[in-house]
Amino acid sequence: MIDTLAIKRRQFLMGAAGLAGVAAYGMPASAQDGGKLPAYASWKDADDLIVHTDQTLETKRAAQGDALVTPSSDLYIRNNLPAPSEDIVADRDAWEVQFEGFANPGSMTVGEMKTLGVETVVCVLQCSGNGRAFFDHETSGSQWATGAAGNVVWTGVPVRVLAEAMGGAAEGRQWLTGTGGEEIPAGLPPETVQVERSVPIDAMERAILAWEMNGEPVPLAHGGPLRLIVPGYFGVNNIKYIKRLALTADQSPAKIQQTGYRVRPIGVEGDPSQPSMFKMSVKSWITGPLEKASAGKVQIHGVAMGGVSELKTIEVSTDGGETWAEARFLGPDMGPYAWRPFALIADLPAGEHTLASRATAADGLSQPEDFPPNERGYGNNGWRAHAVDVTVS
Ligand SMILES: Nc1nc2c(c(=O)[nH]1)N[C@H]1C(S)=C(S)[C@@H](COP(=O)(O)O)O[C@H]1N2
Ligand SMILES: [Mo]
């Protein structure tokens, strides 16, 4: 586990949070033991979380460990708008979703959906900005290190089953568009703040509307009573408290779709011609040891994901990427969208060691050494940025 006292001392010596702190501990020094848990997330494990703001909570890197599934009490939270009132989970089966863009559109309650079909999928939920803190340039937004990600079990009705029940797609539909159930603050035009995202319609084949998360009703904080899950797609596409699901001809007019979550060079404004944060990429990071270890045999562990593909191999370096050794995946393979913990036992002499991991997916893609810096700090999967400096004594 991380020695918080040592971190605090180091923070004090460093003064303002510098990137050195990020590299050394894998989390922004400024956020250590930050705020208190907000009321809607008071049931979470405060020891395992970094509270950036009331709407952004990050899982500590050490807490990610070698867990097959991220406990709900440790899972990160990212809200663009304040979470709705607990009232919406009082009668979960009564929650109603508006369906549009199908041959026979209409509305359906969660209770009705439960009678149509049910499926379970394990997938990584990861914010587009996970790894943002490791970029050298200044970025706006939460300075996530590795903890805006978790591996989660979701159960719900497949969207393709719903589509079938409604007679299939209406003509000319290209996008699957989900709308969040938050109340829009008075006086604001909805498209400026509404959490509404469109993904290419083929994602319908694997998307589900989930009422269960890790074997329990989806907590309000994570989108209960009902959430859209698009396996393999970045967090933002997984709409919480979904109130409308539409097959549309065009992408949503919402700002979060048109100009937000667009990858572009530093200094450039977002626009719809730029790549959107849809599919995730192959990625891995070490979760221990993060700071120090005893000389001799050391167990190095972490987590790896293939993005939208099964994983093939995971390699670990103890010399900053000069040489690599193949590590072993731990536990069962839970499909192409899940992460897999990994471990390697290495013999480490006393001294400073830079530990890195590099995943390769079955589609042949590997993590790059560096991921190109971009204006909002999205999509970082560079292995060098995720390396940790460990003192072995
Ligand atoms: N309705 C709604 N859905 C949402 C969001 C939101 O603010 N409102 N945030 C998105 C973003 S940016 C991310 S990363 C994930 C975070 O999911 P979590 O809070 O359950 O971890 O939810 C996505 N879905
Ligand atoms: Mo996000």
CSV table of C-alpha atoms and ligand atoms in Angstrom, one decimal:
chain,number,residue,atom,x,y,z
A,1,MET,CA,0.0,0.0,0.0
A,2,ILE,CA,1.0,3.6,-0.5
A,3,ASP,CA,2.7,5.3,2.4
A,4,THR,CA,0.6,8.4,2.7
A,5,LEU,CA,2.9,10.0,5.2
A,6,ALA,CA,5.8,9.7,2.8
A,7,ILE,CA,3.7,11.2,0.0
A,8,LYS,CA,2.6,14.1,2.1
A,9,ARG,CA,6.2,14.8,3.0
A,10,ARG,CA,7.2,14.6,-0.6
A,11,GLN,CA,4.3,16.9,-1.6
A,12,PHE,CA,5.4,19.4,1.0
A,13,LEU,CA,9.0,19.3,-0.3
A,14,MET,CA,7.8,19.7,-3.9
A,15,GLY,CA,5.5,22.6,-3.1
A,16,ALA,CA,2.8,22.9,-5.7
A,17,ALA,CA,1.7,19.7,-7.4
A,18,GLY,CA,4.3,19.0,-10.1
A,19,LEU,CA,4.4,16.3,-12.7
A,20,ALA,CA,7.2,14.7,-10.8
A,21,GLY,CA,4.6,13.7,-8.2
A,22,VAL,CA,2.5,12.1,-10.8
A,23,ALA,CA,5.3,10.1,-12.2
A,24,ALA,CA,6.4,9.0,-8.8
A,25,TYR,CA,3.0,7.9,-7.4
A,26,GLY,CA,0.8,7.6,-10.3
A,27,MET,CA,-1.7,10.1,-9.1
A,28,PRO,CA,-1.8,13.8,-8.9
A,29,ALA,CA,-0.1,15.0,-5.7
A,30,SER,CA,-2.6,17.8,-5.3
A,31,ALA,CA,-5.5,15.4,-4.9
A,32,GLN,CA,-4.2,13.1,-2.2
A,33,ASP,CA,-6.8,12.7,0.6
A,34,GLY,CA,-8.7,15.7,-0.9
A,35,GLY,CA,-12.3,16.3,-0.1
A,36,LYS,CA,-15.1,14.4,1.7
A,37,LEU,CA,-17.4,12.0,-0.2
A,38,PRO,CA,-20.4,13.8,-1.5
A,39,ALA,CA,-23.8,12.7,0.0
A,40,TYR,CA,-24.9,10.7,-3.1
A,41,ALA,CA,-21.7,8.7,-2.9
A,42,SER,CA,-21.4,8.5,0.9
A,43,TRP,CA,-21.6,4.7,0.7
A,44,LYS,CA,-18.2,4.5,-1.1
A,45,ASP,CA,-14.9,3.5,0.4
A,46,ALA,CA,-13.2,6.9,1.1
A,47,ASP,CA,-9.8,5.2,1.8
A,48,ASP,CA,-9.7,4.0,-1.8
A,49,LEU,CA,-10.8,7.2,-3.5
A,50,ILE,CA,-9.4,10.6,-4.4
A,51,VAL,CA,-12.1,13.2,-4.3
A,52,HIS,CA,-11.2,15.7,-7.0
A,53,THR,CA,-14.6,17.5,-6.7
A,54,ASP,CA,-18.1,16.5,-5.7
A,55,GLN,CA,-18.6,15.2,-9.2
A,56,THR,CA,-15.3,13.6,-9.9
A,57,LEU,CA,-14.0,10.8,-7.7
A,58,GLU,CA,-11.0,8.7,-8.7
A,59,THR,CA,-10.0,5.2,-7.6
A,60,LYS,CA,-6.5,5.1,-6.1
A,61,ARG,CA,-4.0,3.3,-8.2
A,62,ALA,CA,-2.9,1.0,-5.4
A,63,ALA,CA,-6.6,0.1,-4.7
A,64,GLN,CA,-7.0,-1.1,-8.2
A,65,GLY,CA,-4.6,-3.9,-7.3
A,66,ASP,CA,-5.2,-7.2,-9.2
A,67,ALA,CA,-9.0,-7.2,-8.8
A,68,LEU,CA,-10.9,-9.0,-11.5
A,69,VAL,CA,-13.9,-6.8,-10.9
A,70,THR,CA,-13.8,-3.3,-9.4
A,71,PRO,CA,-15.9,-3.3,-6.2
A,72,SER,CA,-18.8,-0.8,-6.6
A,73,SER,CA,-17.5,1.0,-3.4
A,74,ASP,CA,-14.2,1.7,-5.2
A,75,LEU,CA,-15.5,2.6,-8.7
A,76,TYR,CA,-14.8,6.1,-10.0
A,77,ILE,CA,-17.5,8.7,-10.6
A,78,ARG,CA,-17.7,11.3,-13.3
A,79,ASN,CA,-20.8,13.6,-13.4
A,80,ASN,CA,-21.1,16.4,-16.0
A,81,LEU,CA,-24.2,17.6,-14.2
A,82,PRO,CA,-25.2,17.2,-10.5
A,83,ALA,CA,-26.7,13.7,-10.0
A,84,PRO,CA,-30.5,13.5,-9.9
A,85,SER,CA,-32.4,13.1,-6.7
A,86,GLU,CA,-32.7,9.7,-5.0
A,87,ASP,CA,-36.4,9.8,-5.8
A,88,ILE,CA,-35.7,8.3,-9.2
A,89,VAL,CA,-34.5,5.0,-7.7
A,90,ALA,CA,-37.5,4.7,-5.3
A,91,ASP,CA,-39.5,2.6,-7.7
A,92,ARG,CA,-37.0,1.3,-10.2
A,93,ASP,CA,-39.3,-0.9,-12.3
A,94,ALA,CA,-41.5,2.1,-12.9
A,95,TRP,CA,-38.7,4.1,-14.6
A,96,GLU,CA,-39.8,4.8,-18.2
A,97,VAL,CA,-37.7,5.2,-21.3
A,98,GLN,CA,-38.9,6.9,-24.5
A,99,PHE,CA,-37.9,5.0,-27.6
A,100,GLU,CA,-37.7,6.8,-30.9
A,101,GLY,CA,-36.5,6.0,-34.4
A,102,PHE,CA,-37.9,2.5,-34.5
A,103,ALA,CA,-40.6,1.1,-36.8
A,104,ASN,CA,-43.0,1.0,-33.8
A,105,PRO,CA,-41.6,3.6,-31.3
A,106,GLY,CA,-43.1,4.1,-27.9
A,107,SER,CA,-42.2,4.1,-24.2
A,108,MET,CA,-41.4,1.1,-21.9
A,109,THR,CA,-40.8,0.7,-18.2
A,110,VAL,CA,-37.8,-1.1,-16.7
A,111,GLY,CA,-40.3,-3.7,-15.4
A,112,GLU,CA,-41.5,-4.4,-19.0
A,113,MET,CA,-37.9,-4.5,-20.3
A,114,LYS,CA,-37.1,-7.2,-17.8
A,115,THR,CA,-39.6,-9.5,-19.5
A,116,LEU,CA,-38.1,-9.1,-22.9
A,117,GLY,CA,-34.5,-10.3,-22.5
A,118,VAL,CA,-31.5,-10.3,-20.2
A,119,GLU,CA,-27.8,-10.6,-20.7
A,120,THR,CA,-24.6,-10.0,-18.6
A,121,VAL,CA,-21.5,-8.3,-19.9
A,122,VAL,CA,-18.3,-7.5,-18.2
A,123,CYS,CA,-16.6,-4.4,-19.5
A,124,VAL,CA,-14.2,-1.6,-18.6
A,125,LEU,CA,-15.8,1.7,-17.8
A,126,GLN,CA,-13.2,4.3,-18.5
A,127,CYS,CA,-13.3,8.1,-18.8
A,128,SER,CA,-11.8,9.6,-21.9
A,129,GLY,CA,-9.6,11.7,-19.7
A,130,ASN,CA,-8.1,8.8,-17.8
A,131,GLY,CA,-4.3,9.3,-18.0
A,132,ARG,CA,-4.7,13.1,-18.6
A,133,ALA,CA,-2.5,13.9,-15.6
A,134,PHE,CA,0.5,12.2,-17.4
A,135,PHE,CA,0.6,14.6,-20.3
A,136,ASP,CA,3.2,17.4,-19.9
A,137,HIS,CA,1.0,20.1,-21.3
A,138,GLU,CA,-1.6,22.0,-19.2
A,139,THR,CA,-5.1,20.5,-19.7
A,140,SER,CA,-8.4,21.6,-18.3
A,141,GLY,CA,-10.6,19.0,-16.6
A,142,SER,CA,-9.9,16.5,-13.8
A,143,GLN,CA,-6.3,15.5,-13.6
A,144,TRP,CA,-7.1,11.7,-13.7
A,145,ALA,CA,-4.1,9.4,-13.4
A,146,THR,CA,-5.1,5.7,-13.7
A,147,GLY,CA,-8.2,5.7,-11.6
A,148,ALA,CA,-11.0,6.9,-13.9
A,149,ALA,CA,-11.4,3.3,-14.9
A,150,GLY,CA,-12.9,0.1,-13.5
A,151,ASN,CA,-14.0,-3.4,-14.6
A,152,VAL,CA,-17.7,-3.8,-14.0
A,153,VAL,CA,-20.3,-6.5,-14.4
A,154,TRP,CA,-23.6,-5.2,-16.0
A,155,THR,CA,-26.9,-7.0,-16.5
A,156,GLY,CA,-29.8,-5.8,-18.6
A,157,VAL,CA,-31.7,-6.1,-21.8
A,158,PRO,CA,-29.8,-6.1,-25.1
A,159,VAL,CA,-30.7,-3.1,-27.2
A,160,ARG,CA,-31.0,-5.4,-30.3
A,161,VAL,CA,-33.8,-7.3,-28.5
A,162,LEU,CA,-35.6,-4.1,-27.8
A,163,ALA,CA,-35.2,-3.0,-31.4
A,164,GLU,CA,-36.6,-6.3,-32.6
A,165,ALA,CA,-39.6,-5.9,-30.3
A,166,MET,CA,-40.2,-2.4,-31.9
A,167,GLY,CA,-40.0,-3.7,-35.4
A,168,GLY,CA,-36.4,-2.7,-36.1
A,169,ALA,CA,-34.9,0.7,-37.1
A,170,ALA,CA,-36.9,3.3,-39.0
A,171,GLU,CA,-35.4,4.3,-42.3
A,172,GLY,CA,-32.2,6.2,-42.6
A,173,ARG,CA,-30.9,5.7,-39.1
A,174,GLN,CA,-27.2,5.8,-38.5
A,175,TRP,CA,-26.7,6.5,-34.8
A,176,LEU,CA,-27.7,5.2,-31.5
A,177,THR,CA,-28.5,8.2,-29.3
A,178,GLY,CA,-29.0,8.1,-25.5
A,179,THR,CA,-30.2,11.0,-23.3
A,180,GLY,CA,-29.4,11.4,-19.6
A,181,GLY,CA,-32.2,11.9,-17.1
A,182,GLU,CA,-30.7,14.9,-15.3
A,183,GLU,CA,-32.7,18.1,-14.9
A,184,ILE,CA,-31.4,20.9,-17.0
A,185,PRO,CA,-30.7,23.9,-14.9
A,186,ALA,CA,-33.3,26.7,-15.6
A,187,GLY,CA,-32.4,29.2,-18.2
A,188,LEU,CA,-29.8,27.1,-20.0
A,189,PRO,CA,-30.5,25.9,-23.6
A,190,PRO,CA,-30.6,22.1,-23.2
A,191,GLU,CA,-28.0,21.4,-25.9
A,192,THR,CA,-25.3,23.3,-24.0
A,193,VAL,CA,-25.4,21.0,-20.9
A,194,GLN,CA,-27.5,17.9,-21.8
A,195,VAL,CA,-25.7,14.7,-21.5
A,196,GLU,CA,-26.7,13.2,-24.8
A,197,ARG,CA,-24.4,11.0,-26.9
A,198,SER,CA,-24.6,9.3,-30.2
A,199,VAL,CA,-22.6,6.2,-31.2
A,200,PRO,CA,-22.5,4.5,-34.6
A,201,ILE,CA,-25.6,2.3,-34.9
A,202,ASP,CA,-23.6,-1.0,-35.2
A,203,ALA,CA,-22.8,-0.6,-31.5
A,204,MET,CA,-26.5,-1.6,-31.0
A,205,GLU,CA,-25.4,-5.2,-31.5
A,206,ARG,CA,-23.6,-5.3,-28.2
A,207,ALA,CA,-25.2,-2.4,-26.2
A,208,ILE,CA,-27.5,-3.2,-23.3
A,209,LEU,CA,-29.8,-1.2,-21.0
A,210,ALA,CA,-28.5,-2.2,-17.6
A,211,TRP,CA,-30.5,-2.3,-14.3
A,212,GLU,CA,-27.8,-4.3,-12.4
A,213,MET,CA,-24.2,-3.5,-11.7
A,214,ASN,CA,-21.9,-6.0,-9.9
A,215,GLY,CA,-24.9,-8.0,-8.9
A,216,GLU,CA,-26.9,-5.2,-7.3
A,217,PRO,CA,-29.4,-2.7,-8.7
A,218,VAL,CA,-27.4,0.1,-10.4
A,219,PRO,CA,-26.7,2.7,-7.7
A,220,LEU,CA,-27.9,6.2,-8.4
A,221,ALA,CA,-24.3,7.4,-8.6
A,222,HIS,CA,-23.6,5.1,-11.5
A,223,GLY,CA,-26.8,5.7,-13.4
A,224,GLY,CA,-29.6,3.8,-11.7
A,225,PRO,CA,-32.4,2.9,-12.3
A,226,LEU,CA,-31.2,2.3,-15.9
A,227,ARG,CA,-28.0,2.9,-17.8
A,228,LEU,CA,-26.9,2.5,-21.4
A,229,ILE,CA,-23.8,0.3,-21.6
A,230,VAL,CA,-21.8,0.3,-24.9
A,231,PRO,CA,-19.1,-2.3,-24.3
A,232,GLY,CA,-15.7,-1.2,-25.6
A,233,TYR,CA,-16.7,2.5,-25.8
A,234,PHE,CA,-15.3,5.3,-23.6
A,235,GLY,CA,-17.3,6.2,-20.4
A,236,VAL,CA,-19.1,9.3,-21.8
A,237,ASN,CA,-21.1,7.1,-24.2
A,238,ASN,CA,-22.5,5.1,-21.4
A,239,ILE,CA,-25.5,7.3,-20.5
A,240,LYS,CA,-26.6,7.2,-16.9
A,241,TYR,CA,-30.3,7.4,-15.8
A,242,ILE,CA,-31.2,7.1,-19.4
A,243,LYS,CA,-34.6,8.5,-20.3
A,244,ARG,CA,-34.6,8.4,-24.1
A,245,LEU,CA,-33.0,6.0,-26.5
A,246,ALA,CA,-33.3,7.0,-30.2
A,247,LEU,CA,-32.1,5.7,-33.5
A,248,THR,CA,-31.3,8.9,-35.3
A,249,ALA,CA,-30.2,10.0,-38.8
A,250,ASP,CA,-27.6,12.4,-37.4
A,251,GLN,CA,-25.4,12.8,-34.3
A,252,SER,CA,-26.9,14.6,-31.3
A,253,PRO,CA,-26.8,18.4,-31.5
A,254,ALA,CA,-25.6,18.5,-27.9
A,255,LYS,CA,-22.3,20.3,-27.2
A,256,ILE,CA,-21.0,17.1,-25.5
A,257,GLN,CA,-21.3,15.4,-28.9
A,258,GLN,CA,-20.5,18.2,-31.4
A,259,THR,CA,-17.5,19.8,-29.9
A,260,GLY,CA,-16.8,18.0,-26.7
A,261,TYR,CA,-14.9,14.7,-26.6
A,262,ARG,CA,-13.1,15.5,-29.9
A,263,VAL,CA,-9.4,14.7,-30.2
A,264,ARG,CA,-7.5,17.6,-31.7
A,265,PRO,CA,-4.1,19.3,-31.5
A,266,ILE,CA,-3.2,21.5,-28.5
A,267,GLY,CA,-4.7,25.0,-28.9
A,268,VAL,CA,-7.4,23.9,-31.4
A,269,GLU,CA,-11.1,24.2,-30.6
A,270,GLY,CA,-13.4,21.2,-30.8
A,271,ASP,CA,-15.4,20.5,-34.0
A,272,PRO,CA,-17.5,17.7,-35.4
A,273,SER,CA,-14.9,16.9,-38.1
A,274,GLN,CA,-12.4,15.6,-35.5
A,275,PRO,CA,-12.4,12.0,-34.1
A,276,SER,CA,-14.8,11.5,-31.3
A,277,MET,CA,-14.1,9.4,-28.1
A,278,PHE,CA,-15.8,6.3,-29.2
A,279,LYS,CA,-13.8,3.0,-29.1
A,280,MET,CA,-11.2,2.4,-26.4
A,281,SER,CA,-7.7,1.3,-27.1
A,282,VAL,CA,-5.4,-1.4,-25.7
A,283,LYS,CA,-3.9,-0.2,-22.4
A,284,SER,CA,-2.4,-1.4,-19.2
A,285,TRP,CA,-0.8,-0.1,-16.0
A,286,ILE,CA,1.0,-1.4,-13.0
A,287,THR,CA,-0.8,-1.1,-9.7
A,288,GLY,CA,1.9,-2.4,-7.4
A,289,PRO,CA,4.5,-1.8,-6.2
A,290,LEU,CA,4.2,1.9,-6.8
A,291,GLU,CA,6.8,3.4,-4.6
A,292,LYS,CA,9.1,1.0,-2.8
A,293,ALA,CA,9.9,-2.7,-2.5
A,294,SER,CA,12.3,-5.0,-0.8
A,295,ALA,CA,15.3,-6.3,-2.8
A,296,GLY,CA,14.9,-9.9,-4.0
A,297,LYS,CA,11.8,-11.5,-5.5
A,298,VAL,CA,9.1,-8.9,-6.1
A,299,GLN,CA,5.6,-9.5,-7.3
A,300,ILE,CA,4.7,-6.8,-9.9
A,301,HIS,CA,1.0,-6.6,-10.8
A,302,GLY,CA,-1.5,-4.5,-12.7
A,303,VAL,CA,-4.4,-4.5,-15.0
A,304,ALA,CA,-4.6,-4.7,-18.8
A,305,MET,CA,-7.4,-4.2,-21.4
A,306,GLY,CA,-7.7,-4.8,-25.1
A,307,GLY,CA,-10.2,-2.0,-25.8
A,308,VAL,CA,-12.5,-3.8,-28.2
A,309,SER,CA,-10.4,-6.9,-28.7
A,310,GLU,CA,-9.2,-9.8,-26.6
A,311,LEU,CA,-5.8,-9.4,-25.1
A,312,LYS,CA,-2.9,-11.4,-26.4
A,313,THR,CA,0.1,-10.7,-24.3
A,314,ILE,CA,1.2,-8.5,-21.4
A,315,GLU,CA,4.9,-7.6,-21.0
A,316,VAL,CA,6.6,-6.0,-18.0
A,317,SER,CA,9.9,-4.0,-18.0
A,318,THR,CA,11.9,-3.3,-14.8
A,319,ASP,CA,14.4,-1.1,-16.6
A,320,GLY,CA,12.3,1.6,-18.1
A,321,GLY,CA,11.5,-0.2,-21.3
A,322,GLU,CA,15.0,-1.4,-22.3
A,323,THR,CA,14.0,-5.0,-21.9
A,324,TRP,CA,10.7,-6.8,-21.5
A,325,ALA,CA,9.5,-10.0,-20.0
A,326,GLU,CA,6.1,-11.7,-20.6
A,327,ALA,CA,3.9,-11.5,-17.5
A,328,ARG,CA,0.9,-13.8,-16.8
A,329,PHE,CA,-2.8,-13.0,-16.8
A,330,LEU,CA,-4.6,-13.9,-13.6
A,331,GLY,CA,-8.0,-15.4,-13.4
A,332,PRO,CA,-10.6,-16.1,-16.1
A,333,ASP,CA,-10.9,-14.2,-19.4
A,334,MET,CA,-14.2,-12.4,-19.2
A,335,GLY,CA,-14.4,-11.3,-22.8
A,336,PRO,CA,-13.0,-8.7,-25.2
A,337,TYR,CA,-14.4,-5.7,-23.2
A,338,ALA,CA,-13.2,-6.7,-19.8
A,339,TRP,CA,-9.8,-6.0,-18.2
A,340,ARG,CA,-7.5,-8.8,-17.0
A,341,PRO,CA,-5.2,-8.5,-14.0
A,342,PHE,CA,-1.6,-9.6,-14.6
A,343,ALA,CA,1.5,-10.4,-12.5
A,344,LEU,CA,5.2,-11.1,-12.9
A,345,ILE,CA,7.6,-12.2,-10.2
A,346,ALA,CA,10.9,-10.4,-10.9
A,347,ASP,CA,14.2,-10.5,-9.1
A,348,LEU,CA,15.1,-6.8,-8.3
A,349,PRO,CA,18.4,-5.7,-6.8
A,350,ALA,CA,18.5,-2.7,-4.6
A,351,GLY,CA,18.4,0.6,-6.5
A,352,GLU,CA,15.9,2.7,-8.5
A,353,HIS,CA,13.8,0.8,-11.0
A,354,THR,CA,11.3,2.1,-13.6
A,355,LEU,CA,8.5,-0.4,-13.9
A,356,ALA,CA,6.4,-0.4,-17.1
A,357,SER,CA,3.8,-2.6,-18.7
A,358,ARG,CA,2.8,-3.0,-22.3
A,359,ALA,CA,-0.3,-4.8,-23.5
A,360,THR,CA,-0.8,-6.3,-27.0
A,361,ALA,CA,-4.3,-7.2,-28.2
A,362,ALA,CA,-5.4,-10.1,-30.4
A,363,ASP,CA,-6.0,-7.6,-33.2
A,364,GLY,CA,-2.2,-7.0,-33.2
A,365,LEU,CA,-2.3,-3.5,-31.7
A,366,SER,CA,0.1,-2.7,-28.8
A,367,GLN,CA,0.3,0.3,-26.5
A,368,PRO,CA,2.5,3.0,-28.0
A,369,GLU,CA,5.5,4.3,-26.1
A,370,ASP,CA,3.9,7.7,-26.1
A,371,PHE,CA,0.4,8.8,-27.0
A,372,PRO,CA,0.3,12.1,-28.9
A,373,PRO,CA,-0.6,15.1,-26.6
A,374,ASN,CA,-3.9,16.6,-27.5
A,375,GLU,CA,-5.9,19.6,-26.4
A,376,ARG,CA,-8.1,18.0,-23.8
A,377,GLY,CA,-5.7,15.2,-22.8
A,378,TYR,CA,-7.9,12.3,-24.0
A,379,GLY,CA,-7.0,8.7,-24.7
A,380,ASN,CA,-3.6,8.4,-23.1
A,381,ASN,CA,-2.4,4.8,-23.3
A,382,GLY,CA,1.3,5.4,-23.7
A,383,TRP,CA,3.3,2.9,-21.7
A,384,ARG,CA,6.1,5.3,-20.8
A,385,ALA,CA,3.7,7.8,-19.2
A,386,HIS,CA,2.2,5.0,-17.1
A,387,ALA,CA,5.5,3.7,-15.8
A,388,VAL,CA,6.3,4.0,-12.1
A,389,ASP,CA,9.6,4.7,-10.3
A,390,VAL,CA,10.2,2.3,-7.5
A,391,THR,CA,13.0,2.4,-4.9
A,392,VAL,CA,14.2,-1.1,-4.0
A,393,SER,CA,16.1,-1.5,-0.8
B,1,LIG,N1,-26.5,11.0,-17.6
B,1,LIG,C1,-25.1,11.0,-17.6
B,1,LIG,N2,-24.4,10.0,-18.1
B,1,LIG,C2,-23.1,10.0,-18.0
B,1,LIG,C3,-22.4,11.2,-17.5
B,1,LIG,C4,-23.2,12.2,-17.0
B,1,LIG,O1,-22.6,13.2,-16.4
B,1,LIG,N3,-24.5,12.1,-17.0
B,1,LIG,N4,-21.0,11.2,-17.5
B,1,LIG,C5,-20.3,10.3,-18.5
B,1,LIG,C6,-18.9,10.2,-18.3
B,1,LIG,S1,-18.0,11.5,-18.9
B,1,LIG,C7,-18.3,9.1,-17.8
B,1,LIG,S2,-16.6,8.9,-17.7
B,1,LIG,C8,-19.1,8.0,-17.2
B,1,LIG,C9,-18.8,7.9,-15.7
B,1,LIG,O2,-19.5,6.8,-15.2
B,1,LIG,P1,-19.5,6.6,-13.6
B,1,LIG,O3,-19.8,7.9,-12.9
B,1,LIG,O4,-20.6,5.6,-13.3
B,1,LIG,O5,-18.2,6.1,-13.3
B,1,LIG,O6,-20.5,8.3,-17.3
B,1,LIG,C10,-20.9,8.9,-18.5
B,1,LIG,N5,-22.4,9.0,-18.5
B,2,MO,MO,-15.7,10.8,-18.8
